[in-house]
PDB file of C-alpha atoms in Angstrom:
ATOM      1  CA  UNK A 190      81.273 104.078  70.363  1.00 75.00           C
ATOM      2  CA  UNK A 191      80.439 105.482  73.699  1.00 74.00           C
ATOM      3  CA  UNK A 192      76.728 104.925  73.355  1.00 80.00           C
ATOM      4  CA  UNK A 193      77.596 101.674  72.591  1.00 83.00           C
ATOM      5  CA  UNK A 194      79.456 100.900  75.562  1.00 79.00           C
ATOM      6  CA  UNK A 195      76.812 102.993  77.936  1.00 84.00           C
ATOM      7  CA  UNK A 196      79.848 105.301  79.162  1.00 83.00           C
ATOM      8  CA  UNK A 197      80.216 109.185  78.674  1.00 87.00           C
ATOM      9  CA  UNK A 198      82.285 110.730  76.164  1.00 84.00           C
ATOM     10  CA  UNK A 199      84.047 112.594  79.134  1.00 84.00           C
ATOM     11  CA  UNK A 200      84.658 109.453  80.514  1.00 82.00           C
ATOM     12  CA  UNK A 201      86.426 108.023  77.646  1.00 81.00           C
ATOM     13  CA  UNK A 202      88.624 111.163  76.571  1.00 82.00           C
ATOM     14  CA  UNK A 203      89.479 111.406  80.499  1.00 81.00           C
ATOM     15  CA  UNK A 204      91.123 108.245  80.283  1.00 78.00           C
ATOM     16  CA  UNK A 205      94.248 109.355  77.664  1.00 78.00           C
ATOM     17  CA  UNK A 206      95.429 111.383  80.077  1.00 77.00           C
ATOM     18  CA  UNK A 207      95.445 109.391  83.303  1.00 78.00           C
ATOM     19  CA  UNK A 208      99.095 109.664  84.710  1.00 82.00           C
ATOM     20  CA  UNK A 209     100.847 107.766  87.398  1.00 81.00           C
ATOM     21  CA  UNK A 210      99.916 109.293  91.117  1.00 87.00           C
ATOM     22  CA  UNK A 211     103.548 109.981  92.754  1.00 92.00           C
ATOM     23  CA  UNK A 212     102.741 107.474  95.431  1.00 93.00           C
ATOM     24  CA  UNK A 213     102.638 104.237  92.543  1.00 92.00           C
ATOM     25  CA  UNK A 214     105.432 105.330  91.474  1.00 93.00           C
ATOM     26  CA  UNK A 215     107.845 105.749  95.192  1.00 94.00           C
ATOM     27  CA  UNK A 216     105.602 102.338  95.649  1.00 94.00           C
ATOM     28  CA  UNK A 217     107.571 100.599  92.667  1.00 95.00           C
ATOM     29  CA  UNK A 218     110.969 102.074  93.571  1.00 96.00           C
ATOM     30  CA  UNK A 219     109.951 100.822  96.788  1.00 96.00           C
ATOM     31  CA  UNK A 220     109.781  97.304  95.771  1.00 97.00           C
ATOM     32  CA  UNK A 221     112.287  97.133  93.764  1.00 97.00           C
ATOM     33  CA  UNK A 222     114.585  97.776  96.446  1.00 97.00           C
ATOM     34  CA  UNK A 223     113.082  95.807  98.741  1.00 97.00           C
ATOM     35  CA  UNK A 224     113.424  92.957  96.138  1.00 97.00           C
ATOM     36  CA  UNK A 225     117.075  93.733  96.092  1.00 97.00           C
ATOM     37  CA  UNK A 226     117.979  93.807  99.282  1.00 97.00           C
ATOM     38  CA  UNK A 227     115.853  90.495 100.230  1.00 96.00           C
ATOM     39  CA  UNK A 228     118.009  88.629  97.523  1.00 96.00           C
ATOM     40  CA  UNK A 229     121.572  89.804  98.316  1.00 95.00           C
ATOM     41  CA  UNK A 230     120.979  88.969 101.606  1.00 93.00           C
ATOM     42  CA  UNK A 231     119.622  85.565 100.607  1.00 92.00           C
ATOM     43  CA  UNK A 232     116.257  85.780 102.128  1.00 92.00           C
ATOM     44  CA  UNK A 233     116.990  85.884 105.550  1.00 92.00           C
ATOM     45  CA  UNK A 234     116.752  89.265 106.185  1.00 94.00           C
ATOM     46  CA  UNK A 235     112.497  90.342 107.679  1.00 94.00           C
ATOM     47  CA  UNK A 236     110.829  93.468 107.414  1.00 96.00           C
ATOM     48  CA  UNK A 237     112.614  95.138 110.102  1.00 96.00           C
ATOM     49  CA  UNK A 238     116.272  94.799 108.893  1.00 96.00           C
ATOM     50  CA  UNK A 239     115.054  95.963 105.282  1.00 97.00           C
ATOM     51  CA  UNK A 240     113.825  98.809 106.856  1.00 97.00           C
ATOM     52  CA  UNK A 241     116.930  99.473 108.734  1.00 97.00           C
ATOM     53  CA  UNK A 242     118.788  99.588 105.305  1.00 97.00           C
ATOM     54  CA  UNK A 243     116.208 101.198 103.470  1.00 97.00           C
ATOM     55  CA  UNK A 244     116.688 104.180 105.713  1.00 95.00           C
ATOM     56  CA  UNK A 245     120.541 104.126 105.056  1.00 96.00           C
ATOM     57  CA  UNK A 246     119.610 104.337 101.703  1.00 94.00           C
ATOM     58  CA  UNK A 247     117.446 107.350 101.944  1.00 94.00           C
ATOM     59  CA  UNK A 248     114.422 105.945 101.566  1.00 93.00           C
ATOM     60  CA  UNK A 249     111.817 107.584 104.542  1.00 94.00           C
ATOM     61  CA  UNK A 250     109.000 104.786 104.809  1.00 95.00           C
ATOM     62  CA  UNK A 251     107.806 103.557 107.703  1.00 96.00           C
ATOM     63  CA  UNK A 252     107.766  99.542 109.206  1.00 97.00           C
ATOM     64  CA  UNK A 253     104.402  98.792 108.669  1.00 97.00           C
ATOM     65  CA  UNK A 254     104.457 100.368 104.579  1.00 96.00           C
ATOM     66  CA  UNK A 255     107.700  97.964 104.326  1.00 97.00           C
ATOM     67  CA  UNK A 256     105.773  94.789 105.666  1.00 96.00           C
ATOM     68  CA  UNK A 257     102.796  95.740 103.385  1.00 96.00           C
ATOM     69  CA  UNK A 258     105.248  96.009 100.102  1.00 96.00           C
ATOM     70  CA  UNK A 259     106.954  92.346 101.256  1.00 96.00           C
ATOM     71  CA  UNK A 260     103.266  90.573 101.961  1.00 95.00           C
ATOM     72  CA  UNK A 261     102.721  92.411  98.076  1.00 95.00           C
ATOM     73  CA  UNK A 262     105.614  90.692  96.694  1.00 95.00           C
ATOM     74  CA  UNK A 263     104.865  87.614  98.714  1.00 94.00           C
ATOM     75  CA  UNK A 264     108.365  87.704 100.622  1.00 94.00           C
ATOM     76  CA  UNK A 265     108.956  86.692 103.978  1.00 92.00           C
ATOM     77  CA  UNK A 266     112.358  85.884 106.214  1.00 91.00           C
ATOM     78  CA  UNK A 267     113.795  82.613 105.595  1.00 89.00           C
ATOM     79  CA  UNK A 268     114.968  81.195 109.656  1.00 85.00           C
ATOM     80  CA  UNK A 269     118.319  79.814 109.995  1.00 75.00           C
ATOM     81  CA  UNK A 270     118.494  77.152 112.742  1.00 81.00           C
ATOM     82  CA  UNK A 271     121.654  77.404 114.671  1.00 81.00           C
ATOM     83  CA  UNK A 272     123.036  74.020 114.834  1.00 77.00           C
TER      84      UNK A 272
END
């Protein structure tokens, strides 16, 4: 099947046992809280405010790794006019 495909046999036995790197997974526990905390607070809340809470919640990232998970997810502050 290998010569088939024009791979190596390495190649293809290499790929069973391809586990999740420890940064994908933080990265999806990452998200999911950032999904969270974006919809209890009902979408108002930026970057900088999620990372504020993320940090109360033990989470160590920094700004700019928050802001890259949000533009990810596609998630952005909602602005409330004040009248």
């Amino acid at each position: 099947m290998c010569t088939v495909l024009g791979i190596a046999r390495s190649t293809y036995y290499k790929s069973f046992d391809k586990t999740k790197s420890i940064r994908k997974i933080e990265n999806e526990e990452l998200k999911s809280a950032i999904k969270r905390i974006y919809k209890e607070n009902r979408g108002i809340y930026g970057a900088p405010r999620i990372h504020h809470i993320l940090g109360t919640e033990g989470f160590k990232v920094s700004l700019k790794r928050v802001q890259r998970r949000m533009t990810e997810l596609s998630l952005c502050a909602i602005t409330v006019k004040k009248y």
